[in-house]
Short mmCIF file of C-alpha atoms in Angstrom, two decimals:
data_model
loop_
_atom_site.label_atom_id
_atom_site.label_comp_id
_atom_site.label_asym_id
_atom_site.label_seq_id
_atom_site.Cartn_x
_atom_site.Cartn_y
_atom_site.Cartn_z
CA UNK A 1 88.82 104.48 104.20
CA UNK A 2 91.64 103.64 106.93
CA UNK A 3 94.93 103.22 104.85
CA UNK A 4 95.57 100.29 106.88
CA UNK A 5 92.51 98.36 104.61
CA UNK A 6 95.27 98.33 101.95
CA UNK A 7 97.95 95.47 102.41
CA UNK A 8 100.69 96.15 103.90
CA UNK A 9 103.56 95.97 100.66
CA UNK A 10 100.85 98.62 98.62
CA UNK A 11 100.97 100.59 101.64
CA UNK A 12 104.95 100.51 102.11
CA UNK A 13 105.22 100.71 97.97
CA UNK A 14 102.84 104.24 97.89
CA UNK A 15 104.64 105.14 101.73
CA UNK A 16 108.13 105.07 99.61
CA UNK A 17 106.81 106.73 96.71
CA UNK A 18 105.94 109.83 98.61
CA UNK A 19 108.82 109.52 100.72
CA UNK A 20 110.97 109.56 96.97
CA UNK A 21 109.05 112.81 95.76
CA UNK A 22 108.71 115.04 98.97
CA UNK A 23 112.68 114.52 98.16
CA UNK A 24 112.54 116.72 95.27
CA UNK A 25 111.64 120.17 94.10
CA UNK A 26 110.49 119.39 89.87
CA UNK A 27 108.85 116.55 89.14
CA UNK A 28 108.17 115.46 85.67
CA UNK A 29 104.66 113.89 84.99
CA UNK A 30 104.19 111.40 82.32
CA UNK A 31 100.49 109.51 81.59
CA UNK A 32 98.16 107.90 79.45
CA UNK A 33 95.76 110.12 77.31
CA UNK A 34 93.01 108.64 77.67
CA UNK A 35 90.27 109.16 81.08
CA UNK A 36 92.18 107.15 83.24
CA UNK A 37 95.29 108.63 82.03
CA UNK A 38 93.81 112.17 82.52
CA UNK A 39 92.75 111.59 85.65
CA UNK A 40 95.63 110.09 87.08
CA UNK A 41 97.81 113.05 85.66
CA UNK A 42 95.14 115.58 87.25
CA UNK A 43 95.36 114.03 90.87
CA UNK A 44 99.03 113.88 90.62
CA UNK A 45 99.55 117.26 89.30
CA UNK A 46 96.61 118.61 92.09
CA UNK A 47 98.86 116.35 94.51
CA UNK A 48 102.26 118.06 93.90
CA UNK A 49 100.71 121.59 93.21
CA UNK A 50 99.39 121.81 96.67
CA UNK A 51 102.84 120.51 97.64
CA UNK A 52 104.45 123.55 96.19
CA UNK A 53 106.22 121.28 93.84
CA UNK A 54 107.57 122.38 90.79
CA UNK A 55 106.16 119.75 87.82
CA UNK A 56 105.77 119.46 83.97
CA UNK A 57 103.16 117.08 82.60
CA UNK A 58 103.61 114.97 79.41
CA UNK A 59 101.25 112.62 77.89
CA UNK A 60 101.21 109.73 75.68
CA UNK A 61 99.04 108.05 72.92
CA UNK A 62 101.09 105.34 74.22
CA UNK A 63 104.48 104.03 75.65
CA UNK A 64 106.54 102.81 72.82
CA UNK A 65 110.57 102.81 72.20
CA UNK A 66 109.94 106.74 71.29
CA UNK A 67 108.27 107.91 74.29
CA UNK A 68 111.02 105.90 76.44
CA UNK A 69 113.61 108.22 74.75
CA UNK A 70 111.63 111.46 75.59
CA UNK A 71 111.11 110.17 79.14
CA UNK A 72 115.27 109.36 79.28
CA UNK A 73 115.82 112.93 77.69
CA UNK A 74 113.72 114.76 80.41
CA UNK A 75 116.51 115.56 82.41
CA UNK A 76 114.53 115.35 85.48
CA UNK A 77 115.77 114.07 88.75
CA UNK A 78 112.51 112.28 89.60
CA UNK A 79 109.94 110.96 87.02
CA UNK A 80 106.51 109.95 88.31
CA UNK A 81 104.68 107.68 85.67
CA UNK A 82 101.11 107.17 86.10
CA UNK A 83 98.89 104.25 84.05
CA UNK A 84 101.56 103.70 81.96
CA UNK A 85 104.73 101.50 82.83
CA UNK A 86 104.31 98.14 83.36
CA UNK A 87 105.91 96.60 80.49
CA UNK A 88 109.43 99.00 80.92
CA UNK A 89 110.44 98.57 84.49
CA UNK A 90 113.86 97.07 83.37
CA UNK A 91 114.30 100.23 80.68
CA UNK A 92 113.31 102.39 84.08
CA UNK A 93 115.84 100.53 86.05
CA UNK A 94 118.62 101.75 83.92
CA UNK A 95 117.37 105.19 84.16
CA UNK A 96 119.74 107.63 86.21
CA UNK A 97 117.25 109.18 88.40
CA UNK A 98 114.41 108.39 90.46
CA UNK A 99 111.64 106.85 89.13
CA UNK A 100 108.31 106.40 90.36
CA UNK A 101 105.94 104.28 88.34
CA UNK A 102 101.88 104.25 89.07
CA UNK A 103 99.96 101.46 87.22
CA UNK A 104 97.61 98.89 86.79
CA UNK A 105 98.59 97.15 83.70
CA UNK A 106 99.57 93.66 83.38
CA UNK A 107 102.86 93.30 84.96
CA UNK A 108 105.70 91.39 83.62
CA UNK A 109 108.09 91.94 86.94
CA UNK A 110 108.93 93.98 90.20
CA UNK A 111 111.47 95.93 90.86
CA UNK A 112 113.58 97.03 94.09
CA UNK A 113 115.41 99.53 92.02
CA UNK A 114 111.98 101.62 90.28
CA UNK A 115 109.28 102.58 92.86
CA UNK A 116 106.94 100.64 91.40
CA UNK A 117 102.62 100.56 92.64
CA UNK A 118 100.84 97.57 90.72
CA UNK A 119 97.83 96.29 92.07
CA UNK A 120 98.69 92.72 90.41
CA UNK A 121 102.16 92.60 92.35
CA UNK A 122 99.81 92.54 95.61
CA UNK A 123 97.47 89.66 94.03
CA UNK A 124 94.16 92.53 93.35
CA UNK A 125 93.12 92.64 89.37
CA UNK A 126 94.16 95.76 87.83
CA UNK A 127 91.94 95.26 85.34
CA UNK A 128 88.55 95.24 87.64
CA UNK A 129 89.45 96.52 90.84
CA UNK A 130 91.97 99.08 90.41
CA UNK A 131 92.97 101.76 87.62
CA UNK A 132 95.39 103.94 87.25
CA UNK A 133 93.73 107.21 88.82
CA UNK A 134 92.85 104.47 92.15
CA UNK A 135 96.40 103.69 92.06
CA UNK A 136 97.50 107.95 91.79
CA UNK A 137 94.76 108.93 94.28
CA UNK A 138 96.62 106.82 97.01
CA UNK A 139 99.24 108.12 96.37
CA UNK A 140 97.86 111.26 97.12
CA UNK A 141 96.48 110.36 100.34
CA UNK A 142 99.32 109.14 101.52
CA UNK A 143 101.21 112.17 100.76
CA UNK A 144 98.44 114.41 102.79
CA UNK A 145 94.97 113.41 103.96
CA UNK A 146 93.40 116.72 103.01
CA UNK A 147 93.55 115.67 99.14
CA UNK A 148 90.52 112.99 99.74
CA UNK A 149 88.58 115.60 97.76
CA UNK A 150 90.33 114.10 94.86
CA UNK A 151 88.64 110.90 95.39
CA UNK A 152 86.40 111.72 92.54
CA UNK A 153 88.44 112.24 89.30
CA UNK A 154 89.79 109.11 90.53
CA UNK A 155 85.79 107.67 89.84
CA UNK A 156 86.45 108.93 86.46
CA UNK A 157 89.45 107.06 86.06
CA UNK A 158 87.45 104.00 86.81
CA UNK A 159 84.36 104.47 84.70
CA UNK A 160 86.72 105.46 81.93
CA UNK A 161 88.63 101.90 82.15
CA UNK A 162 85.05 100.20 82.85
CA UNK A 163 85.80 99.26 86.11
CA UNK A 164 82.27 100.54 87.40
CA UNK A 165 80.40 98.40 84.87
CA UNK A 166 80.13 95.76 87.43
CA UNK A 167 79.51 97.94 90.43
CA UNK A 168 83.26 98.43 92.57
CA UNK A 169 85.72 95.93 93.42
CA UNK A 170 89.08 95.66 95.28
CA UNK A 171 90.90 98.70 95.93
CA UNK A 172 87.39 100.48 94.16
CA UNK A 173 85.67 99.56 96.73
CA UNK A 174 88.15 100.91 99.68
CA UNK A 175 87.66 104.29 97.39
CA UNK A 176 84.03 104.21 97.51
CA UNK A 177 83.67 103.69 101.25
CA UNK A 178 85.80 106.45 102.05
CA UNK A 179 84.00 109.18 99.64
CA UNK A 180 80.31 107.85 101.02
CA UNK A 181 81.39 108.81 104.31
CA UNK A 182 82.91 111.70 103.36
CA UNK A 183 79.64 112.87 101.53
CA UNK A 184 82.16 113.20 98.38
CA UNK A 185 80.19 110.39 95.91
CA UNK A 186 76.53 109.14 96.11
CA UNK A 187 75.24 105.83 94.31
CA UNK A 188 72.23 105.90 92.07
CA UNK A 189 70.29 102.70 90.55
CA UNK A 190 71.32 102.84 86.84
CA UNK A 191 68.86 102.19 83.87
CA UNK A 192 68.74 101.97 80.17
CA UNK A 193 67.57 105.11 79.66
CA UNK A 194 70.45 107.85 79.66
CA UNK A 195 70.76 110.86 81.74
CA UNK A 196 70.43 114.62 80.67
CA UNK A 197 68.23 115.67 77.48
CA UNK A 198 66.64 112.90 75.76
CA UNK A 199 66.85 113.37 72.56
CA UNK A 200 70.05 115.12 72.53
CA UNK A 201 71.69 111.61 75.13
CA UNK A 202 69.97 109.24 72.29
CA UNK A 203 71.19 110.96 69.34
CA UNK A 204 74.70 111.07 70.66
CA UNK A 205 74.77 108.21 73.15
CA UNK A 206 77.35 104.73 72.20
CA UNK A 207 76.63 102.98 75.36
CA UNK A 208 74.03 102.18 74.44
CA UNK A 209 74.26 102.30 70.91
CA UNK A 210 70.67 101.66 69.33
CA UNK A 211 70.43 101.04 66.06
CA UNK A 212 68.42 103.37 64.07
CA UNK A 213 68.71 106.01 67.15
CA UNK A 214 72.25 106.46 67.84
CA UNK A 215 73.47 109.18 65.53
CA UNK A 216 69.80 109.40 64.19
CA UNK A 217 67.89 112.88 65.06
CA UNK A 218 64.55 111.47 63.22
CA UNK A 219 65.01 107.97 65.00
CA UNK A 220 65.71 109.60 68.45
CA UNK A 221 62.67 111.98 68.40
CA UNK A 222 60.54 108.87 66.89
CA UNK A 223 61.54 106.88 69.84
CA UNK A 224 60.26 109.55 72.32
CA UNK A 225 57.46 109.91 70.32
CA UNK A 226 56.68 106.57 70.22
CA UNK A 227 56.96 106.38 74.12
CA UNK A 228 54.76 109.28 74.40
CA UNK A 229 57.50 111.73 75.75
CA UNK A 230 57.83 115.11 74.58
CA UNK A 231 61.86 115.29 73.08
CA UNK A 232 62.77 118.14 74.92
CA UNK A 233 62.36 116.16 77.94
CA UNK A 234 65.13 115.33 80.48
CA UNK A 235 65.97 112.05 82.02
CA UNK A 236 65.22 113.61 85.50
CA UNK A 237 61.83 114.68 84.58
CA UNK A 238 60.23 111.31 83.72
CA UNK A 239 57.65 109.93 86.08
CA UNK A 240 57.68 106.50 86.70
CA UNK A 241 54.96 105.17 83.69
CA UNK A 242 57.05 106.99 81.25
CA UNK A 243 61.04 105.76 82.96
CA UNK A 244 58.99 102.09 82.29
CA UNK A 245 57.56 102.65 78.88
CA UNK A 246 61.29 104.34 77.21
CA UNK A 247 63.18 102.02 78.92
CA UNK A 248 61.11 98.80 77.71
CA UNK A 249 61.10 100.11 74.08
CA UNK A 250 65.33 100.43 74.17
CA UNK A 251 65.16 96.68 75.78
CA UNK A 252 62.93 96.05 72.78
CA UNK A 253 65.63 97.66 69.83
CA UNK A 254 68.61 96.53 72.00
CA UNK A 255 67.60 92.95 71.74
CA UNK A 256 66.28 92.88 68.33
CA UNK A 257 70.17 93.61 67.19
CA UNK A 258 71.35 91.02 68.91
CA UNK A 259 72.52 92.40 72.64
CA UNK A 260 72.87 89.98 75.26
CA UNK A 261 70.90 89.84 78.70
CA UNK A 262 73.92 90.43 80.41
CA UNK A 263 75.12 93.74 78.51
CA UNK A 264 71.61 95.06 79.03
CA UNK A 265 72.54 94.42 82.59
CA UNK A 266 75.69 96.26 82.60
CA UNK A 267 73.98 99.05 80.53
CA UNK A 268 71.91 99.26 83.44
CA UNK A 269 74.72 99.58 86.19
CA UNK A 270 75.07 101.92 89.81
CA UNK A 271 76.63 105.30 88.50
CA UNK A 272 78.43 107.50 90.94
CA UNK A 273 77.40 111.27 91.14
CA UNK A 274 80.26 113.17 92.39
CA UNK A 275 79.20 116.15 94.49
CA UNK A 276 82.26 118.74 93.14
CA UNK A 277 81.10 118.40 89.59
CA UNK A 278 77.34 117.77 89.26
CA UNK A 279 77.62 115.23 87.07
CA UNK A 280 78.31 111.76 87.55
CA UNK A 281 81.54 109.38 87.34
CA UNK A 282 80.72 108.18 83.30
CA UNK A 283 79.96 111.96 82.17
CA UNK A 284 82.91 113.14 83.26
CA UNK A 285 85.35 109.78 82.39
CA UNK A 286 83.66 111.23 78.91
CA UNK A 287 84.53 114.88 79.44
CA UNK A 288 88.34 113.97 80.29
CA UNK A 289 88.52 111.48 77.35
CA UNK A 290 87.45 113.48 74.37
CA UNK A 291 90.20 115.85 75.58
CA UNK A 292 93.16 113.34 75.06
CA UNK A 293 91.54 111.66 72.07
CA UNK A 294 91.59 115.21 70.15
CA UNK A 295 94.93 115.90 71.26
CA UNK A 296 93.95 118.00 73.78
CA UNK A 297 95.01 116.52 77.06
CA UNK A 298 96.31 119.35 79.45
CA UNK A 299 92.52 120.96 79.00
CA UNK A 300 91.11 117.80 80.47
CA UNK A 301 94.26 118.05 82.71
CA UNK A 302 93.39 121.17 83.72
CA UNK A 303 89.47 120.89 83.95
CA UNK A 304 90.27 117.70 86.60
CA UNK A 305 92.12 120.18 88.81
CA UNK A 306 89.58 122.39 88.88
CA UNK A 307 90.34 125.36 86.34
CA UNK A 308 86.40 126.50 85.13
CA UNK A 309 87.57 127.95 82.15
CA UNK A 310 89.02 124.58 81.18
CA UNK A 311 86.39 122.25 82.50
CA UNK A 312 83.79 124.66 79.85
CA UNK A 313 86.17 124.04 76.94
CA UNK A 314 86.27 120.42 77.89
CA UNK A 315 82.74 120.05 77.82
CA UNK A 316 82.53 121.91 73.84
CA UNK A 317 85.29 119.27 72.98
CA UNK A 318 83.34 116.62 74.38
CA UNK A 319 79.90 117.25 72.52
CA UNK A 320 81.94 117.58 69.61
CA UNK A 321 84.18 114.44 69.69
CA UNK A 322 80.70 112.43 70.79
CA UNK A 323 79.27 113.92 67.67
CA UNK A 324 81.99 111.96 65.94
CA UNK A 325 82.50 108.92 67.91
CA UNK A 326 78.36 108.26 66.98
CA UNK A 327 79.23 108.82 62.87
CA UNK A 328 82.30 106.51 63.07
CA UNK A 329 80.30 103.73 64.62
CA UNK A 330 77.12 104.43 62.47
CA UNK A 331 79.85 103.98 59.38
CA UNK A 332 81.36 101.16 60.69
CA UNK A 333 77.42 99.56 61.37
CA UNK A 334 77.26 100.05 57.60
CA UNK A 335 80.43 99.11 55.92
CA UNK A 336 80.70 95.96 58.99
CA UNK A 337 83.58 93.91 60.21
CA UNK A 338 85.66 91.72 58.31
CA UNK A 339 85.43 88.30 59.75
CA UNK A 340 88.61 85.85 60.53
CA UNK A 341 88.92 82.35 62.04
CA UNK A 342 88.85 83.56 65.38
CA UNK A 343 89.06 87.63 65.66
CA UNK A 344 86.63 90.33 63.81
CA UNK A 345 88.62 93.30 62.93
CA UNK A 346 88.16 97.01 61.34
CA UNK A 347 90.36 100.13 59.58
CA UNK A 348 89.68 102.93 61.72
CA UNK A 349 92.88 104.70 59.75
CA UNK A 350 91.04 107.40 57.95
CA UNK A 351 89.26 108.44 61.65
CA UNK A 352 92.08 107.70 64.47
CA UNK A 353 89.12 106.80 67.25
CA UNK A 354 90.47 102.91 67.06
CA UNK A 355 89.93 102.05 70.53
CA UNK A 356 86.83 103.90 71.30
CA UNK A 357 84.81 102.36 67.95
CA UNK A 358 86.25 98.74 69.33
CA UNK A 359 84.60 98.89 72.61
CA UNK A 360 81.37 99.71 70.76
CA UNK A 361 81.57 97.42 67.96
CA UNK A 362 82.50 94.58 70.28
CA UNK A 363 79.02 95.14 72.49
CA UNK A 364 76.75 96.24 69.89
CA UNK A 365 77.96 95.73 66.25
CA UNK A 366 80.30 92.55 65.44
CA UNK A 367 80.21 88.92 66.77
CA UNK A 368 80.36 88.79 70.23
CA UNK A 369 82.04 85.36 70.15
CA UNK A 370 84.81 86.91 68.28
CA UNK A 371 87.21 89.55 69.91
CA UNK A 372 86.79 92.82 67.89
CA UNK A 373 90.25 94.70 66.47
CA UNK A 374 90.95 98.18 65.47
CA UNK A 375 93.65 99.29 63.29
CA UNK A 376 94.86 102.87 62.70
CA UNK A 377 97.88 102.18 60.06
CA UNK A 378 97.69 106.18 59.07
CA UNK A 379 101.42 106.45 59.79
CA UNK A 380 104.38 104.42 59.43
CA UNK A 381 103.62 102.29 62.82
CA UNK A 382 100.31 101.52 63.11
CA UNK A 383 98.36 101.20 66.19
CA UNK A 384 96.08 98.45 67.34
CA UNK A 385 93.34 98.22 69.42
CA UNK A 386 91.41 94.85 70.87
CA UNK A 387 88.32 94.71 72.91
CA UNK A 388 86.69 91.45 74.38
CA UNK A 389 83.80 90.12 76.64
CA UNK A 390 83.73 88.69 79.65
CA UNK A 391 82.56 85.27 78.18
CA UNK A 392 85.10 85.40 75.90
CA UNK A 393 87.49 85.53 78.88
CA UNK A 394 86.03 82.35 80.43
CA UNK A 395 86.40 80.33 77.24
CA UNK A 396 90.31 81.48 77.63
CA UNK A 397 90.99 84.49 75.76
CA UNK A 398 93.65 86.81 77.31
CA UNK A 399 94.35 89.91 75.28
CA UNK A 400 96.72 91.17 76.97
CA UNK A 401 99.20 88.09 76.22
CA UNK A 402 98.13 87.48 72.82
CA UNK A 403 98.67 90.93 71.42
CA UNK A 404 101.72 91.45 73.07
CA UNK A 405 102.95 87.98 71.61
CA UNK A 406 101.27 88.96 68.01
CA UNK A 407 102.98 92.65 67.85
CA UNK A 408 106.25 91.57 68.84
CA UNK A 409 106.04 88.47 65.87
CA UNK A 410 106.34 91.42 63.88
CA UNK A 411 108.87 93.59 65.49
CA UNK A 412 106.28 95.78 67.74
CA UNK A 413 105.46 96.09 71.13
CA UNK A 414 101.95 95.59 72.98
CA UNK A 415 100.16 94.49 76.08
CA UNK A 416 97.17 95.99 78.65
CA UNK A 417 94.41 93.82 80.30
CA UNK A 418 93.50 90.48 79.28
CA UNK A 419 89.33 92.38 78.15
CA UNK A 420 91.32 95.48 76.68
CA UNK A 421 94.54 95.51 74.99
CA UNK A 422 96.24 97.44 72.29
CA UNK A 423 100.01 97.89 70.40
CA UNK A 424 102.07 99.00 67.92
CA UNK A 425 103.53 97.48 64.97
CA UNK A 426 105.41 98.47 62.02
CA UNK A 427 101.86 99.18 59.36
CA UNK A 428 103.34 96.96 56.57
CA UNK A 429 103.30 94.34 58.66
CA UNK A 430 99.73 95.00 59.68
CA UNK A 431 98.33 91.77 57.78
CA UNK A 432 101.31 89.71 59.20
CA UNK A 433 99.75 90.69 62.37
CA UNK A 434 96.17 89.74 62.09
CA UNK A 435 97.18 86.52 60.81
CA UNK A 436 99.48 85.68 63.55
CA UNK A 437 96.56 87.16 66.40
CA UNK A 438 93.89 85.05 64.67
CA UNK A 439 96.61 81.99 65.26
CA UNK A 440 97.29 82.94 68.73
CA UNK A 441 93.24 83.53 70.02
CA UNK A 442 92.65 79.69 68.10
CA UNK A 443 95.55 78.16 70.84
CA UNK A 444 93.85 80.17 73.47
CA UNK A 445 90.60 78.44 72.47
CA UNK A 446 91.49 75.31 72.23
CA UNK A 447 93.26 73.10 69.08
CA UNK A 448 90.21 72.77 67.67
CA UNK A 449 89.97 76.58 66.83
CA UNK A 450 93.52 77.14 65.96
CA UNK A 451 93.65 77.99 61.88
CA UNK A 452 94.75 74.95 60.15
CA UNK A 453 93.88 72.61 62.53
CA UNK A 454 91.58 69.56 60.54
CA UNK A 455 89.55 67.18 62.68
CA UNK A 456 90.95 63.63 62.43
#
């Protein structure tokens, strides 16, 4: 990839935000914890390490009025935010220091004052076709050629925020050009059947989750068995009888719970193996994710930037919190979703994985003409997460703007991509809230779906 495929105010925007931190010897780090997040932080910290640039790393759950006051208290003379942001560029502007702010989130303005990288303020969708670790990988580039090798934690970044479900896109795509000819990623047909050890991938495996299989040793091995493969078989082993008998019997279960043509299709999407790591884009968005969600961040940090000690730990952690993910959603299956007007919604308080269940329970679990919520009201603010479809989307619904407007009816704060949102709210309120998102989702949809609305 020639930087001069980017357009021209991204280029001058990334140009200035090197310019700002060659300027200084510490940089403080602040990110997301979840893949993207990770990612972003370990190309950033990679970035400024091989600098020779002094840096401490903080990450957040997620960017409230508390981790604004941590940020203010750093006492750093540069700050370099990375898929976090969007919604606080005034609060940065009043910051006295330099701050450079990496994102992809919804924006809600610019700003001459911040140093601010959005792919919306340039007109590309930051919720497709750029994430946050696309957004800190340029910025790496632009600070030194050499750190292309970084191109693929930034894939991980991406498959973690589901922007290679539909193949690449946008700024993506510019990414994946430049690795192919580099020799740094390789594309590989996807399929329904998951990669590595059978049994083990079914048993533990979300995406897809298969009812009766997922989180299921007997169902897993009777699946095999049924298909006439041993269950100590791996994914790479199958001939091409046995890839089309195991994959037809998972079409079979998928659709017989209700999954639509078109997530079977995405199911089935390119993955990206990334030469460095042996593994491929998804497996190691995973890896780097179950580190942040179990509060253990600067290991997934730290694996990204190549530390093997790290990057073994991070691979424990991430059988484990899989492992868990699969028993949340298998509860969830059981218990169900509790049905509203015009949103589904579940208490994920007593387990903290709110955002990962919702993504599951959205494809595979609730009604997928309903957006799917998660609430985690374990402490005194609560914390929300909403996951959609892309029909959903073309009927109108936009996430992003209606759970920002719904947490801040009730005096908290939210926002994110119109498919994939999330907030905070005082928990009291937490009914308060539903009632006013169900509302909001109905005027998205039309008057006709609005609660309260009668038919003449």
């Amino acid at each position: 990839m020639d930087l001069g495929v980017l357009p021209s105010k991204l280029l001058s925007r990334l140009q200035r935000a090197a310019e700002t931190v060659r300027k200084h010897e510490f940089i403080h780090l602040f990110s997301h914890y979840d893949a993207d997040g990770i990612s972003s932080a370990a190309i950033t910290s990679k970035t400024l390490f091989r600098e020779g640039k002094d840096f401490k790393l903080t990450l957040f759950n997620t960017l409230d009025g508390d981790s604004m006051d941590i940020i203010r208290g750093s006492g750093a003379e540069c700050v370099l935010i990375t898929d976090l942001g969007a919604s606080y560029i005034e609060e940065f502007e009043a910051m006295d220091c330099d701050v450079v702010v990496l994102d992809h989130h919804t924006v809600s303005r610019d700003s001459e004052k911040v140093v601010y990288a959005n792919p919306h303020l340039e007109g590309i969708d930051g919720m497709t076709s750029g994430c946050g670790a696309t957004m800190a990988f340029l910025f790496s580039v632009v600070m030194k050629e050499e750190n292309w090798d970084l191109v693929q934690i930034a894939f991980a970044g991406m498959s973690g925020d589901r922007q290679t479900a539909k193949g690449v896109s946008g700024l993506n795509a510019h990414l994946l050009e430049g690795a192919r000819k580099r020799g740094l990623v390789e594309e590989r047909e996807g399929s329904l059947i998951p990669s590595g050890q059978l049994s083990s991938e079914l048993f533990l495996g979300t995406d897809p989750y298969i009812r009766g299989v997922s989180g299921s040793v007997e169902g897993a091995s009777q699946l095999l068995a049924d298909a006439g493969i041993d269950s100590l078989r791996g994914s790479e082993d199958l001939d091409e009888e046995e890839e089309r008998r195991l994959s037809s019997l998972i079409a079979l279960k998928l659709t017989a719970q209700g999954v639509s043509v078109s997530t079977m299709e995405e199911i089935a999407r390119t993955r990206y193996r990334l030469r460095d790591w042996g593994m491929d884009s998804e497996a190691l968005a995973s890896v780097l994710d179950a580190c942040g969600r179990q509060g253990l961040g600067g290991i997934g940090v730290a694996a990204g930037m190549g530390d093997e000690r790290s990057r073994v730990r991070a691979e424990e952690l991430d059988r484990e919190y899989r492992r868990r993910r699969v028993e949340e959603v298998r509860a969830l299956e059981e218990r169900g979703l509790t049905p509203m007007e015009n949103i589904q919604f579940f208490d994920s308080s007593s387990s903290g994985l709110t955002g990962v269940i919702c993504g599951v329970a959205m494809q595979y679990i609730g009604d997928p003409d309903k957006p799917t919520i998660g609430l985690n009201c374990a402490d005194i603010t609560a914390h929300m997460s909403s996951r959609g479809t892309w029909s959903q989307l073309d009927k109108g619904i936009d996430l992003a703007r209606a759970m920002r407007q719904a947490c801040e009816s009730v005096g908290g704060e939210g926002g994110g991509h119109r498919i994939a949102a999330g907030g905070s709210i005082p928990s009291e309120r937490n009914r308060e809230f539903l009632v006013n998102l169900d509302r909001i989702i109905g005027e998205q949809l039309g008057p006709s779906r609005s609660p309260g609305h009668r038919q003449s």
